[in-house]
Tab-separated table of C-alpha atoms in Angstrom:
chain	number	residue	atom	x	y	z
A	1	GLY	CA	22.460	-11.094	9.338
A	2	GLU	CA	21.584	-13.228	12.318
A	3	ASN	CA	24.261	-15.194	14.187
A	4	VAL	CA	23.407	-17.971	16.657
A	5	GLU	CA	25.948	-19.342	19.143
A	6	GLN	CA	25.213	-22.658	20.890
A	7	HIS	CA	26.907	-24.242	23.931
A	8	PRO	CA	28.085	-26.766	24.841
A	9	SER	CA	29.069	-28.687	21.718
A	10	THR	CA	28.937	-31.967	23.664
A	11	LEU	CA	26.999	-32.721	26.837
A	12	SER	CA	27.120	-36.011	28.729
A	13	VAL	CA	24.646	-36.593	31.573
A	14	GLN	CA	23.579	-39.564	33.638
A	15	GLU	CA	20.209	-41.068	32.838
A	16	GLY	CA	17.565	-39.386	34.973
A	17	ASP	CA	19.530	-36.149	35.381
A	18	SER	CA	18.682	-32.844	33.701
A	19	ALA	CA	20.360	-31.350	30.628
A	20	VAL	CA	20.576	-27.674	29.702
A	21	ILE	CA	21.655	-26.292	26.327
A	22	LYS	CA	22.154	-22.554	25.839
A	23	CYS	CA	22.001	-20.311	22.774
A	24	THR	CA	22.557	-16.640	22.106
A	25	TYR	CA	21.454	-14.663	19.069
A	26	SER	CA	22.550	-11.340	17.636
A	27	ASP	CA	19.570	-9.868	15.740
A	28	SER	CA	17.076	-8.116	18.015
A	29	ALA	CA	14.494	-8.427	15.212
A	30	SER	CA	14.398	-12.239	15.630
A	31	ASN	CA	11.133	-13.330	17.199
A	32	TYR	CA	10.828	-17.083	16.628
A	33	PHE	CA	13.095	-19.639	18.321
A	34	PRO	CA	12.624	-23.361	17.569
A	35	TRP	CA	14.636	-26.301	18.874
A	36	TYR	CA	15.295	-29.347	16.727
A	37	LYS	CA	16.480	-32.870	17.538
A	38	GLN	CA	18.428	-34.727	14.869
A	39	GLU	CA	19.129	-38.437	15.045
A	40	LEU	CA	21.676	-40.195	12.883
A	41	GLY	CA	20.543	-40.454	9.256
A	42	LYS	CA	17.441	-38.347	9.785
A	43	GLY	CA	16.373	-34.780	9.242
A	44	PRO	CA	15.908	-32.366	12.166
A	45	GLN	CA	12.668	-32.855	14.109
A	46	LEU	CA	10.989	-29.933	15.868
A	47	ILE	CA	10.695	-30.617	19.603
A	48	ILE	CA	9.597	-27.250	20.967
A	49	ASP	CA	9.486	-23.613	19.914
A	50	ILE	CA	8.938	-20.241	21.534
A	51	ARG	CA	7.972	-16.825	20.252
A	52	SER	CA	9.276	-13.523	21.505
A	53	ASN	CA	6.100	-12.574	23.375
A	54	VAL	CA	6.543	-15.558	25.727
A	55	GLY	CA	9.247	-16.060	28.364
A	56	GLU	CA	8.874	-19.789	28.967
A	57	LYS	CA	7.150	-22.806	27.448
A	58	LYS	CA	6.897	-26.388	28.694
A	59	ASP	CA	5.953	-29.657	27.072
A	60	GLN	CA	6.221	-32.624	29.432
A	61	ARG	CA	9.963	-33.125	30.150
A	62	ILE	CA	11.069	-30.339	27.819
A	63	ALA	CA	11.068	-26.603	28.512
A	64	VAL	CA	12.467	-23.556	26.761
A	65	THR	CA	13.181	-20.163	28.297
A	66	LEU	CA	13.769	-16.899	26.442
A	67	ASN	CA	15.431	-13.713	27.663
A	68	LYS	CA	14.927	-11.097	24.947
A	69	THR	CA	16.886	-8.429	26.780
A	70	ALA	CA	19.978	-10.602	26.986
A	71	LYS	CA	19.240	-12.265	23.629
A	72	HIS	CA	19.577	-15.787	24.895
A	73	PHE	CA	17.369	-18.841	25.097
A	74	SER	CA	17.817	-22.262	26.656
A	75	LEU	CA	16.512	-25.803	26.336
A	76	HIS	CA	15.914	-27.796	29.505
A	77	ILE	CA	15.344	-31.550	29.461
A	78	THR	CA	14.436	-33.184	32.768
A	79	GLU	CA	14.527	-36.870	33.725
A	80	THR	CA	16.681	-37.701	30.721
A	81	GLN	CA	16.235	-41.073	29.036
A	82	PRO	CA	18.475	-43.038	26.627
A	83	GLU	CA	16.253	-42.063	23.691
A	84	ASP	CA	17.091	-38.405	24.354
A	85	SER	CA	20.586	-39.068	22.990
A	86	ALA	CA	20.887	-37.078	19.738
A	87	VAL	CA	22.186	-33.794	18.334
A	88	TYR	CA	20.114	-30.768	19.339
A	89	PHE	CA	20.004	-27.524	17.367
A	90	CYS	CA	18.662	-24.145	18.377
A	91	ALA	CA	17.566	-21.697	15.695
A	92	ALA	CA	16.319	-18.141	15.334
A	93	GLN	CA	14.199	-16.445	12.706
A	94	GLU	CA	13.679	-12.759	12.017
A	95	GLY	CA	10.072	-11.637	11.826
A	96	GLY	CA	9.944	-11.213	8.070
A	97	GLY	CA	11.262	-14.731	7.581
A	98	ALA	CA	13.060	-13.905	4.352
A	99	ASP	CA	16.346	-15.256	5.686
A	100	GLY	CA	14.939	-18.577	6.831
A	101	LEU	CA	16.086	-20.145	10.082
A	102	THR	CA	19.593	-19.464	11.384
A	103	PHE	CA	20.864	-22.517	13.252
A	104	GLY	CA	23.457	-22.980	15.953
A	105	LYS	CA	26.228	-25.539	15.449
A	106	GLY	CA	24.510	-28.173	17.540
A	107	THR	CA	24.954	-29.976	20.844
A	108	HIS	CA	25.637	-33.697	20.935
A	109	LEU	CA	23.711	-34.923	23.978
A	110	ILE	CA	24.869	-38.251	25.370
A	111	ILE	CA	22.775	-39.995	28.027
A	112	GLN	CA	24.910	-42.346	30.113
A	113	PRO	CA	23.029	-45.408	31.459
B	1	ASP	CA	0.023	-38.683	6.645
B	2	ALA	CA	3.179	-38.580	4.554
B	3	GLY	CA	5.852	-36.233	5.784
B	4	VAL	CA	8.253	-34.244	3.631
B	5	THR	CA	9.716	-36.600	1.036
B	6	GLN	CA	13.015	-36.041	-0.733
B	7	SER	CA	14.662	-37.848	-3.600
B	8	PRO	CA	17.111	-39.290	-4.155
B	9	THR	CA	18.334	-40.243	-0.666
B	10	HIS	CA	21.955	-40.550	-1.773
B	11	LEU	CA	23.820	-39.269	-4.800
B	12	ILE	CA	27.429	-39.297	-5.987
B	13	LYS	CA	28.515	-36.757	-8.594
B	14	THR	CA	31.777	-35.638	-10.164
B	15	ARG	CA	33.203	-32.129	-9.950
B	16	GLY	CA	31.797	-29.875	-12.669
B	17	GLN	CA	28.565	-31.824	-13.088
B	18	HIS	CA	25.123	-30.520	-12.198
B	19	VAL	CA	22.510	-32.060	-9.919
B	20	THR	CA	18.772	-31.785	-9.340
B	21	LEU	CA	17.271	-32.630	-5.972
B	22	ARG	CA	13.529	-33.026	-5.460
B	23	CYS	CA	11.156	-32.381	-2.595
B	24	SER	CA	7.474	-33.014	-1.963
B	25	PRO	CA	6.019	-31.013	0.929
B	26	ILE	CA	3.431	-32.140	3.429
B	27	SER	CA	-0.028	-31.974	1.900
B	28	GLY	CA	-1.451	-28.483	2.386
B	29	HIS	CA	1.932	-26.846	2.987
B	30	LYS	CA	2.610	-24.070	0.512
B	31	SER	CA	6.065	-23.021	1.685
B	32	VAL	CA	9.206	-24.990	0.859
B	33	SER	CA	12.692	-24.146	2.080
B	34	TRP	CA	16.055	-25.671	1.244
B	35	TYR	CA	18.993	-25.991	3.625
B	36	GLN	CA	22.545	-27.304	3.281
B	37	GLN	CA	24.016	-29.203	6.233
B	38	VAL	CA	27.733	-29.849	6.182
B	39	LEU	CA	28.932	-32.647	8.460
B	40	GLY	CA	29.180	-31.479	12.056
B	41	GLN	CA	27.388	-28.165	11.442
B	42	GLY	CA	23.863	-26.821	11.685
B	43	PRO	CA	21.726	-26.471	8.557
B	44	GLN	CA	22.326	-23.325	6.500
B	45	PHE	CA	19.459	-21.615	4.674
B	46	ILE	CA	19.598	-21.641	0.863
B	47	PHE	CA	16.118	-20.710	-0.452
B	48	GLN	CA	12.493	-20.322	0.515
B	49	TYR	CA	9.606	-20.561	-1.945
B	50	TYR	CA	5.990	-19.742	-1.248
B	51	GLU	CA	3.191	-19.973	-3.771
B	52	LYS	CA	5.780	-20.617	-6.487
B	53	GLU	CA	7.673	-17.406	-5.810
B	54	GLU	CA	11.107	-17.018	-4.241
B	55	ARG	CA	10.622	-15.353	-0.861
B	56	GLY	CA	14.116	-15.626	0.554
B	57	ARG	CA	17.660	-16.468	-0.457
B	58	GLY	CA	20.654	-17.285	1.696
B	59	ASN	CA	24.298	-16.534	1.063
B	60	PHE	CA	24.951	-19.071	-1.683
B	61	PRO	CA	26.461	-18.540	-5.160
B	62	ASP	CA	24.393	-18.310	-8.324
B	63	ARG	CA	25.288	-21.923	-9.096
B	64	PHE	CA	22.419	-22.745	-6.755
B	65	SER	CA	18.885	-22.273	-8.059
B	66	ALA	CA	15.462	-23.611	-7.214
B	67	ARG	CA	11.865	-23.541	-8.288
B	68	GLN	CA	8.457	-24.523	-6.970
B	69	PHE	CA	5.768	-26.150	-9.049
B	70	PRO	CA	1.957	-25.633	-9.035
B	71	ASN	CA	1.573	-28.701	-6.779
B	72	TYR	CA	4.032	-27.019	-4.329
B	73	SER	CA	6.778	-29.590	-4.886
B	74	SER	CA	10.216	-28.130	-5.426
B	75	GLU	CA	13.551	-28.736	-7.108
B	76	LEU	CA	17.000	-27.546	-6.061
B	77	ASN	CA	19.555	-27.324	-8.850
B	78	VAL	CA	23.289	-26.963	-8.394
B	79	ASN	CA	25.584	-26.363	-11.380
B	80	ALA	CA	29.346	-26.742	-11.738
B	81	LEU	CA	29.625	-28.890	-8.627
B	82	LEU	CA	32.575	-28.350	-6.300
B	83	LEU	CA	34.005	-30.707	-3.689
B	84	GLY	CA	32.714	-28.274	-1.044
B	85	ASP	CA	29.140	-28.882	-2.171
B	86	SER	CA	29.274	-32.306	-0.521
B	87	ALA	CA	26.626	-32.128	2.194
B	88	LEU	CA	23.199	-33.229	3.334
B	89	TYR	CA	20.565	-31.163	1.534
B	90	LEU	CA	17.414	-30.747	3.548
B	91	CYS	CA	14.000	-29.662	2.400
B	92	ALA	CA	11.469	-28.249	4.859
B	93	SER	CA	7.830	-27.344	4.388
B	94	SER	CA	5.455	-25.173	6.389
B	95	LEU	CA	1.966	-23.762	6.104
B	96	TYR	CA	3.045	-20.138	5.798
B	97	VAL	CA	6.072	-18.048	4.946
B	98	VAL	CA	6.513	-17.135	8.603
B	99	GLY	CA	4.770	-18.013	11.825
B	100	ALA	CA	4.526	-21.764	11.246
B	101	PRO	CA	7.220	-24.283	12.139
B	102	ASP	CA	9.272	-25.995	9.474
B	103	THR	CA	8.980	-29.773	9.086
B	104	PHE	CA	12.107	-31.294	7.614
B	105	GLY	CA	12.579	-34.252	5.340
B	106	SER	CA	15.366	-36.786	5.842
B	107	GLY	CA	17.517	-35.115	3.219
B	108	THR	CA	19.606	-36.031	0.191
B	109	ARG	CA	23.219	-36.962	0.927
B	110	LEU	CA	25.266	-35.493	-1.947
B	111	THR	CA	28.864	-36.583	-2.352
B	112	ILE	CA	31.132	-34.888	-4.875
B	113	VAL	CA	34.213	-36.831	-6.005
């Protein structure tokens, strides 16, 4: 089955700086890669996703890059704000979808004022 | 529009008991998935149902079962509860089996004592 590794487990950045979270996956058949933000007491919220036929996707301050050859993908957040503080999860899904999403262990992003 | 709703929000059970968790998907979503999230970890896939049929199953024992009703709502049942079943149980809905992002509910916090 799929295995997703996520780094770092904790990331502290100054407000206004950029944050980068990296993930690797093991199953070359995976073709869908969403990123979720989870705040305390809430369920994960989709913030951006990318499919295997695309190398990069941007949505305002958030961008995701995908390198299928190396089997890794990254989340980039620019101009970080206090409300960006949360736990971020990457995930991967194989094309058939029968195994659901496989999540990384999460990154606790802390924005220092 | 209402998001994914789960009930109850919190539950305390004793070892050996059984539990039923409920989920109502977003209107129009026909796929429901269940995930278990242990504290400090990413969600782990349990089941996916689409059009009332099981479409995927994760690596969980037979004590875990689920079903989907004609109105697309779903129940997750867990028998013979163990201390290790203590977790946040998340329900997610999507339009399709694959190719559409999952929207998560806020979860049911299950504590086994």
